[in-house]
Coordinates of C-alpha atoms and ligand atoms in Angstrom, one line a residue:
M1 CA 0.0 0.0 0.0
K2 CA 1.2 3.5 -0.8
K3 CA 2.3 5.4 2.2
I4 CA 1.0 9.0 2.4
L5 CA 2.6 11.6 4.5
F6 CA 0.3 12.6 7.3
P7 CA -3.0 12.5 5.5
L8 CA -4.9 13.4 8.6
I9 CA -6.2 16.8 9.3
I10 CA -3.5 19.1 10.5
I11 CA -5.0 20.6 13.6
A12 CA -3.1 23.7 14.5
L13 CA -0.3 25.6 13.0
S14 CA 2.5 26.8 15.2
I15 CA 3.5 26.1 18.7
L16 CA 4.0 29.0 21.0
G17 CA 6.9 29.4 23.3
C18 CA 9.2 26.7 22.1
N19 CA 12.7 26.6 20.7
H20 CA 11.3 25.4 17.4
N21 CA 9.4 28.6 16.8
Q22 CA 11.3 29.4 13.7
I23 CA 10.0 26.3 12.1
N24 CA 6.3 25.6 11.3
I25 CA 5.3 22.9 13.7
N26 CA 2.0 21.2 13.1
L27 CA -0.1 19.3 15.7
T28 CA -1.3 16.0 14.2
D29 CA -3.4 13.2 15.5
A30 CA -1.5 10.8 13.3
I31 CA 0.8 10.5 16.3
R32 CA -1.0 8.0 18.4
I33 CA 0.1 8.4 22.0
N34 CA -1.3 7.8 25.4
Q35 CA -2.6 11.3 25.9
L36 CA -2.6 10.9 29.7
G37 CA 1.0 9.9 29.7
Y38 CA 3.3 7.4 31.2
Y39 CA 4.8 6.4 34.5
P40 CA 8.5 7.1 34.9
E41 CA 9.3 3.3 34.8
S42 CA 6.9 2.4 32.0
V43 CA 7.6 1.2 28.5
K44 CA 6.8 4.3 26.5
K45 CA 5.8 3.7 22.9
F46 CA 3.7 5.5 20.4
I47 CA 2.6 5.0 16.8
V48 CA 2.8 7.3 13.8
A49 CA 0.2 6.4 11.3
D50 CA 0.8 6.4 7.6
S51 CA 4.0 8.3 7.5
I52 CA 7.4 8.2 5.9
A53 CA 8.9 10.0 8.8
S54 CA 12.1 8.6 10.1
Y55 CA 12.9 10.0 13.5
F56 CA 11.4 11.6 16.6
E57 CA 12.3 13.8 19.5
V58 CA 10.9 14.2 23.0
I59 CA 10.5 17.9 23.7
D60 CA 10.2 19.1 27.3
S61 CA 8.2 22.0 28.7
E62 CA 11.0 24.4 28.0
G63 CA 11.0 23.4 24.4
K64 CA 14.3 21.5 24.7
S65 CA 14.8 18.3 22.8
I66 CA 15.8 15.8 25.5
F67 CA 15.7 12.5 23.6
K68 CA 16.0 11.5 19.9
G69 CA 15.1 8.1 18.5
N70 CA 14.4 6.4 15.2
L71 CA 10.9 5.3 14.1
I72 CA 10.6 1.6 13.4
D73 CA 8.4 0.5 10.6
N74 CA 5.9 -2.0 12.0
G75 CA 4.1 -2.5 8.6
I76 CA 0.5 -2.1 7.7
W77 CA -2.0 -2.9 10.4
I78 CA -4.6 -5.0 8.8
S79 CA -7.3 -3.8 11.2
S80 CA -6.8 -0.1 10.4
G81 CA -5.4 -0.2 6.9
E82 CA -2.7 2.2 7.9
G83 CA 1.0 2.0 8.1
A84 CA 2.3 2.0 11.6
S85 CA 5.7 3.3 12.6
M86 CA 6.7 2.9 16.2
G87 CA 8.7 5.2 18.5
D88 CA 10.1 4.1 21.8
F89 CA 11.3 6.6 24.5
T90 CA 11.2 4.2 27.5
K91 CA 14.6 5.6 28.5
V92 CA 13.1 9.0 29.3
E93 CA 12.2 8.7 33.0
K94 CA 12.2 12.2 34.2
E95 CA 8.9 13.5 35.4
G96 CA 7.6 16.4 33.4
A97 CA 5.3 17.7 30.6
Y98 CA 6.3 16.7 27.1
Y99 CA 5.3 16.3 23.5
I100 CA 6.7 14.2 20.6
L101 CA 8.2 16.0 17.6
V102 CA 8.4 13.9 14.4
D103 CA 10.9 14.7 11.7
G104 CA 11.3 18.1 13.3
K105 CA 7.9 19.2 11.9
Y106 CA 4.9 17.4 13.4
R107 CA 4.0 17.4 17.1
S108 CA 1.9 15.1 19.2
Y109 CA -0.7 16.0 21.8
P110 CA 1.0 16.9 25.1
F111 CA 1.5 14.2 27.7
I112 CA 3.2 13.8 31.1
I113 CA 5.6 11.5 32.7
N114 CA 4.5 11.3 36.3
S115 CA 4.4 8.8 39.2
K116 CA 0.8 9.8 40.0
L117 CA -0.2 9.3 36.4
Y118 CA -3.7 7.7 36.7
D119 CA -4.8 9.2 40.0
K120 CA -7.3 11.6 38.6
A121 CA -8.5 9.4 35.8
L122 CA -9.0 6.5 38.3
T123 CA -11.0 8.7 40.6
A124 CA -13.2 9.9 37.7
A125 CA -13.7 6.4 36.3
I126 CA -15.0 5.3 39.7
K127 CA -17.0 8.5 40.3
S128 CA -18.9 7.8 37.0
Y129 CA -20.8 5.1 38.9
Y130 CA -22.0 7.7 41.4
Y131 CA -23.4 9.7 38.4
Q132 CA -25.2 6.5 37.3
R133 CA -27.1 6.2 40.6
A134 CA -30.8 5.6 40.2
S135 CA -33.5 6.6 42.7
M136 CA -31.5 9.5 44.2
P137 CA -30.5 13.0 43.2
I138 CA -27.0 14.0 42.3
E139 CA -26.4 16.9 44.7
E140 CA -24.2 19.8 43.6
K141 CA -21.8 19.4 46.5
H142 CA -20.9 15.9 45.1
G143 CA -21.6 16.3 41.4
G144 CA -20.8 20.0 40.7
E145 CA -22.3 21.1 37.4
Y146 CA -23.5 17.5 36.8
A147 CA -26.0 17.8 39.7
R148 CA -29.4 16.5 38.7
E149 CA -32.7 15.6 40.2
S150 CA -33.6 12.1 41.2
G151 CA -35.3 9.7 38.8
H152 CA -36.5 6.1 38.6
P153 CA -37.7 5.6 42.2
D154 CA -38.2 1.9 41.2
N155 CA -40.1 1.3 44.4
N156 CA -43.2 0.1 42.6
C157 CA -42.0 -2.0 39.6
N158 CA -44.5 -4.3 37.9
Y159 CA -43.8 -8.0 37.6
H160 CA -43.6 -9.0 34.0
P161 CA -45.1 -12.4 33.4
S162 CA -41.6 -13.6 32.5
S163 CA -40.7 -13.1 36.2
G164 CA -43.1 -15.9 37.2
Y165 CA -45.7 -13.5 38.6
E166 CA -48.8 -12.3 37.0
N167 CA -49.4 -9.2 39.2
G168 CA -48.1 -7.2 42.1
T169 CA -45.1 -4.9 42.3
L170 CA -41.5 -5.1 43.7
N171 CA -39.6 -2.4 45.5
S172 CA -36.2 -2.5 43.7
Q173 CA -34.7 0.9 44.4
G174 CA -31.2 2.1 43.8
G175 CA -28.3 0.6 41.9
W176 CA -26.6 2.1 38.8
Y177 CA -28.0 2.6 35.4
D178 CA -26.3 0.1 33.2
A179 CA -25.1 2.4 30.5
G180 CA -26.4 5.1 28.2
D181 CA -29.8 3.6 28.9
Y182 CA -31.7 3.6 32.2
G183 CA -32.0 -0.2 32.5
K184 CA -30.6 -2.3 35.4
Y185 CA -29.4 -5.7 34.5
I186 CA -28.2 -8.3 37.0
G187 CA -25.6 -10.1 34.9
N188 CA -23.8 -7.0 33.9
A189 CA -24.1 -5.5 37.3
S190 CA -22.6 -8.5 39.0
L191 CA -19.7 -8.8 36.6
S192 CA -18.8 -5.1 36.9
T193 CA -19.1 -5.0 40.6
G194 CA -17.1 -8.2 40.9
Q195 CA -14.2 -6.8 38.9
M196 CA -14.0 -3.8 41.2
L197 CA -14.3 -6.0 44.3
L198 CA -11.2 -7.8 43.1
L199 CA -9.3 -4.6 43.2
L200 CA -10.5 -4.1 46.8
E201 CA -9.5 -7.6 47.8
Q202 CA -6.0 -7.0 46.4
F203 CA -5.6 -3.4 47.7
P204 CA -8.2 -2.8 50.4
D205 CA -7.1 0.8 51.1
I206 CA -6.7 1.9 47.5
I207 CA -9.7 4.4 47.5
P208 CA -9.7 5.9 51.0
D209 CA -12.8 7.4 52.7
G210 CA -13.3 10.9 51.3
S211 CA -11.5 10.5 48.1
L212 CA -14.5 10.3 45.8
N213 CA -16.7 13.0 47.4
I214 CA -19.8 10.9 47.4
P215 CA -22.7 11.1 50.0
E216 CA -21.1 8.3 52.1
S217 CA -17.7 10.1 52.2
G218 CA -16.8 10.6 55.9
N219 CA -18.3 7.4 57.2
D220 CA -14.8 5.9 57.8
I221 CA -15.3 3.3 55.1
G222 CA -13.3 3.5 51.9
D223 CA -15.4 5.2 49.2
L224 CA -15.1 2.4 46.7
Y225 CA -16.7 0.0 49.2
D226 CA -19.5 2.5 49.6
E227 CA -20.1 3.0 45.9
L228 CA -20.1 -0.7 45.2
K229 CA -22.5 -1.2 48.1
Y230 CA -25.0 1.1 46.4
E231 CA -25.1 -1.5 43.6
L232 CA -24.9 -4.6 45.8
N233 CA -28.0 -3.4 47.8
W234 CA -29.9 -3.1 44.6
I235 CA -28.7 -6.5 43.4
L236 CA -30.1 -8.0 46.7
T237 CA -33.6 -6.7 45.9
M238 CA -33.8 -8.8 42.8
Q239 CA -34.1 -12.2 44.5
D240 CA -37.4 -14.0 44.6
D241 CA -38.5 -15.7 47.8
D242 CA -37.5 -19.1 46.3
G243 CA -33.9 -18.0 45.7
G244 CA -34.1 -17.4 42.0
V245 CA -33.1 -14.0 40.7
Y246 CA -34.8 -11.8 38.1
H247 CA -32.8 -10.9 35.0
K248 CA -33.4 -7.2 34.7
L249 CA -35.4 -4.1 35.6
T250 CA -36.2 -2.0 32.7
A251 CA -39.1 -0.5 30.8
K252 CA -40.4 -2.4 27.8
T253 CA -38.6 -0.1 25.4
F254 CA -35.7 2.3 25.6
S255 CA -36.6 5.9 26.5
G256 CA -35.6 9.0 24.6
F257 CA -32.7 11.2 25.4
I258 CA -34.2 12.7 28.6
M259 CA -33.0 13.3 32.1
P260 CA -33.9 10.7 34.8
K261 CA -36.5 13.0 36.3
D262 CA -38.4 13.2 33.0
Y263 CA -38.7 9.5 32.6
D264 CA -42.3 8.3 32.5
L265 CA -42.2 4.7 31.2
D266 CA -43.4 1.9 33.5
R267 CA -40.7 -0.1 35.0
W268 CA -40.9 -3.9 34.9
I269 CA -39.2 -6.8 36.7
I270 CA -38.3 -9.1 33.7
G271 CA -37.2 -12.7 33.5
K272 CA -35.7 -15.1 36.0
G273 CA -33.0 -17.4 35.0
T274 CA -29.9 -19.5 35.7
A275 CA -27.3 -16.9 34.6
A276 CA -28.7 -14.0 36.6
T277 CA -29.1 -16.2 39.7
L278 CA -25.5 -17.5 39.5
N279 CA -24.0 -14.1 38.9
F280 CA -25.9 -12.8 41.9
A281 CA -24.7 -15.8 43.9
A282 CA -21.1 -15.1 42.9
V283 CA -20.9 -11.4 43.5
L284 CA -22.7 -11.5 46.8
A285 CA -20.5 -14.3 48.1
Q286 CA -17.4 -12.3 47.0
A287 CA -18.8 -9.2 48.7
S288 CA -19.7 -11.1 51.9
R289 CA -16.0 -11.8 52.6
L290 CA -14.9 -8.3 51.7
Y291 CA -17.4 -6.4 53.9
K292 CA -17.2 -8.8 56.8
D293 CA -14.8 -6.9 58.9
F294 CA -16.7 -3.7 59.0
D295 CA -20.2 -4.8 58.3
P296 CA -20.7 -8.3 59.6
Q297 CA -24.5 -8.2 59.6
W298 CA -24.7 -7.1 56.0
S299 CA -22.1 -9.7 55.1
S300 CA -24.1 -12.6 56.5
V301 CA -27.3 -11.3 54.8
A302 CA -25.3 -11.3 51.5
L303 CA -23.9 -14.7 52.0
A304 CA -27.2 -16.3 52.9
A305 CA -28.8 -14.7 49.8
S306 CA -25.9 -16.1 47.7
Q307 CA -26.3 -19.6 49.0
K308 CA -30.0 -19.5 48.5
A309 CA -29.4 -18.5 44.9
W310 CA -26.9 -21.2 44.4
N311 CA -29.4 -23.8 45.6
W312 CA -32.0 -22.5 43.2
A313 CA -29.6 -22.7 40.3
I314 CA -28.7 -26.3 41.1
Q315 CA -32.4 -27.1 40.9
N316 CA -32.9 -24.9 37.8
N317 CA -29.7 -25.3 35.9
N318 CA -30.8 -24.5 32.4
I319 CA -33.2 -21.6 32.4
E320 CA -32.1 -19.3 29.6
F321 CA -33.2 -15.7 29.4
K322 CA -34.5 -14.3 26.1
N323 CA -36.4 -11.0 25.7
P324 CA -40.1 -11.6 25.9
E325 CA -41.9 -10.4 22.7
D326 CA -43.1 -7.2 24.2
V327 CA -39.7 -6.2 25.6
S328 CA -36.9 -4.6 23.5
T329 CA -34.4 -3.3 26.0
G330 CA -31.0 -4.9 26.4
E331 CA -31.1 -8.7 26.4
Y332 CA -27.8 -9.8 27.8
G333 CA -28.9 -13.2 26.7
D334 CA -27.0 -16.1 28.0
D335 CA -27.5 -19.8 27.3
Y336 CA -24.2 -21.1 28.4
F337 CA -24.0 -21.5 32.2
A338 CA -20.8 -23.5 32.9
D339 CA -18.8 -20.3 33.4
D340 CA -21.5 -18.8 35.6
F341 CA -21.6 -21.9 37.8
Y342 CA -17.9 -21.9 38.0
W343 CA -17.7 -18.3 39.2
A344 CA -20.4 -18.8 41.8
A345 CA -18.8 -21.9 43.1
A346 CA -15.4 -20.2 43.2
E347 CA -16.7 -17.3 45.3
L348 CA -18.8 -19.5 47.5
Y349 CA -15.8 -21.8 48.2
T350 CA -13.5 -18.9 48.9
S351 CA -15.9 -17.3 51.3
T352 CA -17.2 -20.4 53.1
K353 CA -14.5 -23.0 52.6
H354 CA -17.3 -25.6 52.2
E355 CA -16.1 -28.7 50.5
K356 CA -19.1 -29.0 48.3
Y357 CA -18.1 -25.9 46.3
L358 CA -14.5 -27.1 46.0
N359 CA -15.8 -30.5 44.7
F360 CA -17.9 -28.7 42.2
L361 CA -14.9 -26.8 40.9
K362 CA -12.9 -29.9 40.6
E363 CA -15.6 -31.8 38.9
N364 CA -16.6 -29.0 36.5
K365 CA -13.3 -27.6 35.2
E366 CA -13.5 -24.5 33.1
P367 CA -10.9 -23.8 30.4
V368 CA -8.7 -20.9 31.4
K369 CA -9.3 -18.8 28.3
H370 CA -10.3 -15.4 27.3
E371 CA -13.2 -15.4 24.8
L372 CA -13.3 -12.1 23.1
T373 CA -16.5 -9.9 22.9
N374 CA -19.6 -10.2 25.1
S375 CA -17.5 -10.0 28.2
W376 CA -20.7 -10.0 30.3
K377 CA -21.3 -13.4 29.0
F378 CA -18.0 -15.1 29.2
F379 CA -15.6 -13.0 31.3
V380 CA -17.2 -14.2 34.5
R381 CA -15.0 -17.3 34.4
N382 CA -12.0 -15.1 34.6
N383 CA -13.5 -13.4 37.6
A384 CA -13.5 -16.9 39.1
F385 CA -9.8 -17.6 38.2
H386 CA -8.7 -14.2 39.5
S387 CA -10.5 -14.7 42.9
L388 CA -9.1 -18.3 43.2
L389 CA -5.6 -17.1 42.4
E390 CA -5.9 -14.4 45.0
N391 CA -6.8 -17.0 47.6
I392 CA -4.6 -19.7 46.3
D393 CA -3.7 -20.9 49.8
Q394 CA -7.2 -22.4 50.0
L395 CA -6.4 -24.8 47.2
D396 CA -4.4 -28.0 47.2
N397 CA -1.1 -28.2 45.2
N398 CA -2.6 -29.9 42.2
F399 CA -5.4 -27.4 41.8
S400 CA -3.2 -24.4 42.5
N401 CA -0.4 -25.4 40.2
E402 CA -2.8 -26.1 37.3
L403 CA -4.6 -22.8 37.8
R404 CA -1.3 -20.9 38.0
Q405 CA 0.1 -22.6 34.9
S406 CA -3.1 -22.0 32.9
Q407 CA -3.2 -18.4 33.8
I408 CA 0.4 -17.9 32.8
S409 CA -0.1 -19.7 29.5
L410 CA -3.1 -17.5 28.8
A411 CA -1.1 -14.4 29.6
D412 CA 1.8 -15.6 27.4
E413 CA -0.6 -16.0 24.5
I414 CA -1.7 -12.5 25.0
L415 CA 1.9 -11.3 25.0
T416 CA 2.7 -13.2 21.9
E417 CA -0.2 -11.6 20.1
L418 CA 0.8 -8.2 21.4
E419 CA 4.3 -8.6 20.1
S420 CA 3.2 -9.2 16.6
N421 CA 0.7 -6.4 16.6
P422 CA 1.8 -3.0 15.2
Y423 CA 0.0 -1.1 17.9
G424 CA 1.2 -3.4 20.7
I425 CA -2.3 -4.7 21.6
A426 CA -3.6 -8.3 21.5
L427 CA -6.9 -7.7 19.7
N428 CA -7.6 -8.2 16.0
K429 CA -11.4 -8.4 16.2
F430 CA -13.4 -5.3 16.9
E431 CA -17.0 -5.9 18.1
W432 CA -19.5 -4.0 20.3
G433 CA -17.6 -2.9 23.4
S434 CA -14.1 -3.6 21.9
N435 CA -12.5 -1.3 24.4
S436 CA -13.6 -3.6 27.2
D437 CA -12.1 -6.6 25.4
I438 CA -8.8 -4.7 25.4
L439 CA -9.1 -3.7 29.0
N440 CA -10.0 -7.3 30.0
Q441 CA -6.9 -8.5 28.4
A442 CA -4.9 -6.0 30.4
M443 CA -6.7 -7.2 33.5
I444 CA -5.6 -10.8 32.8
L445 CA -2.0 -9.6 32.5
C446 CA -2.2 -7.6 35.7
N447 CA -3.4 -10.7 37.5
T448 CA -0.6 -12.7 36.0
H449 CA 1.9 -10.1 37.1
R450 CA 0.4 -10.4 40.6
I451 CA 1.1 -14.1 40.8
T452 CA 4.5 -14.1 39.1
N453 CA 5.9 -10.7 39.7
E454 CA 7.4 -10.8 36.2
E455 CA 7.8 -7.3 34.8
K456 CA 6.8 -8.4 31.2
Y457 CA 3.2 -8.9 32.3
L458 CA 3.0 -5.4 33.8
D459 CA 4.7 -3.9 30.7
G460 CA 2.2 -5.7 28.5
A461 CA -0.8 -4.5 30.6
E462 CA 0.5 -1.0 30.3
Q463 CA 1.0 -1.1 26.6
I464 CA -2.5 -2.4 26.1
N465 CA -3.8 0.2 28.4
D466 CA -2.1 2.9 26.4
Y467 CA -4.5 2.0 23.5
I468 CA -7.5 3.2 25.5
Y469 CA -6.1 6.7 26.2
G470 CA -5.0 7.5 22.7
K471 CA -2.5 5.0 21.2
N472 CA -5.2 3.6 18.9
A473 CA -6.2 3.9 15.3
T474 CA -8.9 6.6 15.9
G475 CA -6.6 8.9 17.9
Y476 CA -9.3 9.4 20.5
C477 CA -8.8 9.2 24.3
F478 CA -11.7 7.0 25.1
L479 CA -12.3 8.2 28.7
T480 CA -14.8 11.1 28.7
G481 CA -13.3 14.3 30.2
F482 CA -9.7 13.3 29.6
G483 CA -7.1 13.6 26.9
S484 CA -6.7 16.1 24.1
K485 CA -8.8 14.4 21.4
K486 CA -11.8 14.1 23.6
V487 CA -15.0 12.1 23.3
M488 CA -17.7 14.7 23.3
F489 CA -20.9 13.0 22.3
P490 CA -21.2 9.6 24.0
H491 CA -24.5 7.7 23.7
H492 CA -25.4 8.5 27.3
R493 CA -28.8 9.9 28.0
P494 CA -27.9 12.3 30.8
S495 CA -24.9 13.7 28.9
G496 CA -27.2 14.2 25.9
A497 CA -30.0 15.9 27.8
D498 CA -28.3 17.9 30.5
G499 CA -27.6 21.0 28.4
I500 CA -23.9 20.9 29.5
I501 CA -21.4 21.0 26.7
D502 CA -19.0 18.4 28.2
P503 CA -20.3 14.9 28.7
V504 CA -20.4 13.5 32.2
P505 CA -16.7 12.6 32.9
G506 CA -15.1 9.3 33.7
F507 CA -16.8 7.0 31.2
I508 CA -15.1 4.5 28.8
V509 CA -17.0 4.4 25.6
G510 CA -17.5 1.1 23.7
G511 CA -15.0 1.9 20.9
P512 CA -14.5 0.7 17.3
N513 CA -17.1 -1.9 16.3
N514 CA -16.8 -3.4 12.9
D515 CA -20.4 -4.7 13.0
R516 CA -21.7 -1.2 13.1
Q517 CA -25.2 -2.3 14.1
D518 CA -26.2 1.4 14.0
K519 CA -25.1 2.0 10.5
L520 CA -28.6 3.0 9.4
Q521 CA -28.4 6.1 11.6
V522 CA -24.7 6.6 11.6
N523 CA -22.5 7.5 8.6
Y524 CA -19.2 6.0 9.5
F525 CA -16.4 8.0 7.9
N526 CA -14.1 5.0 8.0
T527 CA -15.2 1.4 8.1
M528 CA -11.9 -0.3 8.8
P529 CA -12.4 -2.5 11.9
A530 CA -10.2 -0.5 14.2
K531 CA -11.5 2.7 12.9
S532 CA -15.3 2.0 12.9
Y533 CA -15.9 4.5 15.6
M534 CA -17.9 7.8 15.5
D535 CA -18.0 10.3 18.3
I536 CA -21.7 11.1 17.8
E537 CA -24.6 10.6 20.1
E538 CA -26.5 8.4 17.7
S539 CA -23.7 5.8 17.6
Y540 CA -24.9 3.4 20.3
A541 CA -22.9 0.6 18.7
S542 CA -19.5 2.4 19.1
N543 CA -20.0 5.3 21.4
E544 CA -22.2 4.2 24.3
V545 CA -20.9 4.0 27.9
C546 CA -21.4 0.9 30.0
I547 CA -20.6 -0.2 33.6
N548 CA -18.8 -3.3 32.4
W549 CA -16.5 -1.3 30.2
N550 CA -15.6 1.0 33.0
A551 CA -15.0 -1.7 35.5
P552 CA -11.8 -3.2 33.9
A553 CA -10.6 0.3 33.3
V554 CA -10.9 1.0 37.0
Y555 CA -9.2 -2.3 37.8
V556 CA -6.3 -1.8 35.5
M557 CA -5.6 1.8 36.4
G558 CA -5.9 0.9 40.1
Y559 CA -3.5 -2.0 39.6
L560 CA -0.9 0.2 37.8
Q561 CA -1.3 2.9 40.3
Q562 CA -0.3 0.5 43.1
K563 CA 2.6 -1.1 41.2
R564 CA 4.2 1.9 39.5
Ligands
G3I1 O1 -20.3 -12.2 18.2 C1 -21.1 -11.9 17.0 C2 -20.3 -12.1 15.8 O2 -19.8 -13.4 15.7 C3 -21.1 -11.7 14.6 O3 -20.3 -11.7 13.4 C4 -21.7 -10.3 14.8 C5 -22.6 -9.9 13.6 O4 -23.4 -8.8 13.9 O5 -22.4 -10.3 16.0 C6 -21.7 -10.5 17.1 O6 -22.5 -10.4 18.3 C7 -22.8 -9.1 18.7 C8 -22.4 -9.0 20.1 O7 -22.9 -7.8 20.6 C9 -20.9 -9.0 20.2 O8 -20.3 -8.0 19.5 C10 -24.3 -9.0 18.6 O9 -24.7 -9.0 17.2 C11 -24.7 -7.7 19.2 O10 -26.1 -7.6 19.2 C12 -24.3 -7.7 20.6 O11 -24.5 -6.4 21.1 C13 -24.8 -6.3 22.5 C14 -25.8 -5.2 22.6 O12 -26.0 -4.9 24.0 C15 -27.1 -5.4 21.9 O13 -27.8 -6.4 22.6 C16 -23.5 -5.9 23.3 O14 -22.6 -7.1 23.3 C17 -23.8 -5.5 24.7 O15 -22.7 -5.0 25.3 C18 -24.9 -4.4 24.6 O16 -25.2 -4.1 25.9 C19 -26.1 -3.0 26.1 C20 -27.3 -3.5 26.8 O17 -28.0 -4.4 25.9 C21 -28.2 -2.4 27.2 N1 -27.5 -1.4 27.9 C22 -26.4 -0.8 27.2 C23 -25.4 -1.9 26.9 C24 -24.2 -1.4 26.1 O18 -24.4 -1.0 24.8
9MR2 O1 -30.3 3.7 23.0 C1 -30.1 2.3 23.1 C2 -28.9 1.9 23.9 O2 -28.9 2.5 25.2 C3 -28.8 0.4 23.9 O3 -27.6 0.0 24.5 C4 -28.8 -0.2 22.5 C5 -28.7 -1.7 22.6 O4 -29.4 -2.3 21.6 O5 -29.9 0.3 21.8 C6 -30.1 1.7 21.8 O6 -31.3 1.9 21.2 C7 -31.3 1.8 19.8 C8 -32.1 0.6 19.4 O7 -31.5 -0.6 19.8 C9 -32.3 0.6 17.9 N1 -32.9 1.8 17.4 C10 -32.1 3.0 17.8 C11 -32.0 3.1 19.3 C12 -31.0 4.3 19.7 O8 -31.4 5.5 19.1

């Protein structure tokens, strides 16, 4: 393929206040760099797309060129259709503000090298869950300009016949909205909460009390525990008396782009099935051990609910959820339950040490693998592996060795893929929520680093993470409110309806999606897989936000913050 010199829009002309002011220096988004920056010890790589440039410099805040390197031709990336040249300035370790200058003429977005690199982004990514809270207002003292009135009281939700009841209502207040829509879905809620609980299991003090400025700040309990509890308490409301768990709480259709207070659709308790029940069992067992020390009563309620759910699922082990005919909100359909059983058994065993769960795990082995896409469906098995690895002392030698070895092989596969990819990621398939696939791979590498302490896994996780914040084929930083090439129009109802120019901060958007299920409404400028992304509100297939896309971002940033 013919290489073109910087075909992308040249964004601005000259740079003020630098030594290069005699020369015309152009800012270009063809330099794909982590726009947040790098830790001093990180591998620091970036990509220049479609360029015949040969060298680069790192320019400091005084305009001085402090490092010079060659660009390496990584060939054409089949997923983006562009040439990719790579620059590496890992050797630059001094904290400061910088930009990259390519061939003396083209500059990148600014970035920093700093030991507190992700502190703000991590806080914002967690705070996004607070902004997603249903059934309560966001007060100005916590939400600033994003203050809003309460919506979705959800204290009087109708039972849909698919729930097993013909009439009556359920009080199912609270919890987070799933995404850009106002639905609440048990499977996705459990997966996301579970991923963040893992971070707390590994680093209990990571988000101290007061650090998020949420209503519970000041109660002497770390703020992430409080934020997750808001969701866990909603999850608890979704259990039927017999132990089974309803699949979701939504209206029958999606609402328009309105604020929560303006919502006027009836809310329904919909479906009851094996996957929801097992995901409920898993996350509540996990939470029961993590809240035990400071909330023993709640912890035993959670554990009892979890065991009751497990028992129901053993009796009802193949009840698939499908949207009833009159319901068109998110399906989160799941007809494969082995991974859900495994995650529930893993958490129940870890929390109770009851032999029966251990036997279940031994008799129902799950492959240690990472199925791409639909993380809400398949990634739950990795939640199980990560929790078991974290509590490996509870396993016998055979079990623990096998688990460790499989985890390491999986991580090595990811690293091998990463090494052959021009952008240094391990993904070559871009579907709905591809950004979470990327982040989930980084999460696997972090957990492998945790058990091996081998630097290569941490380096790999970081390079994959760089993709999310700008080292990708679109040049966007995919976290709202952050970076230089910002996402401005996520498919997120409050962001679209609140009249504020900037979207609510701290959300990871879905990212490039080669299936483009919204193509009737959205005119994609570029349809290469890794470029099938549009920052417009209509693009629900590439630009929605979702709790299970933020959760691995929270985990990975948290892990890196603790290890760098
Ligand atoms: O995996 C297949 C692939 O093999 C096939 O080639 C392709 C063809 O279209 O489809 C792929 O499956 C898609 C799957 O996502 C994985 O990419 C499905 O078509 C697509 O419908 C499915 O989209 C799901 C979407 O809901 C629609 O149901 C997303 O995974 C899921 O993350 C998303 O979740 C929504 C909730 O329903 C509602 N709340 C917001 C949330 C985020 O958008
Ligand atoms: O807005 C909806 C979004 O929140 C959902 O995640 C998505 C999942 O299918 O669907 C969106 O709604 C779209 C619907 O599915 C198809 N018609 C256009 C709707 C968005 O404008």
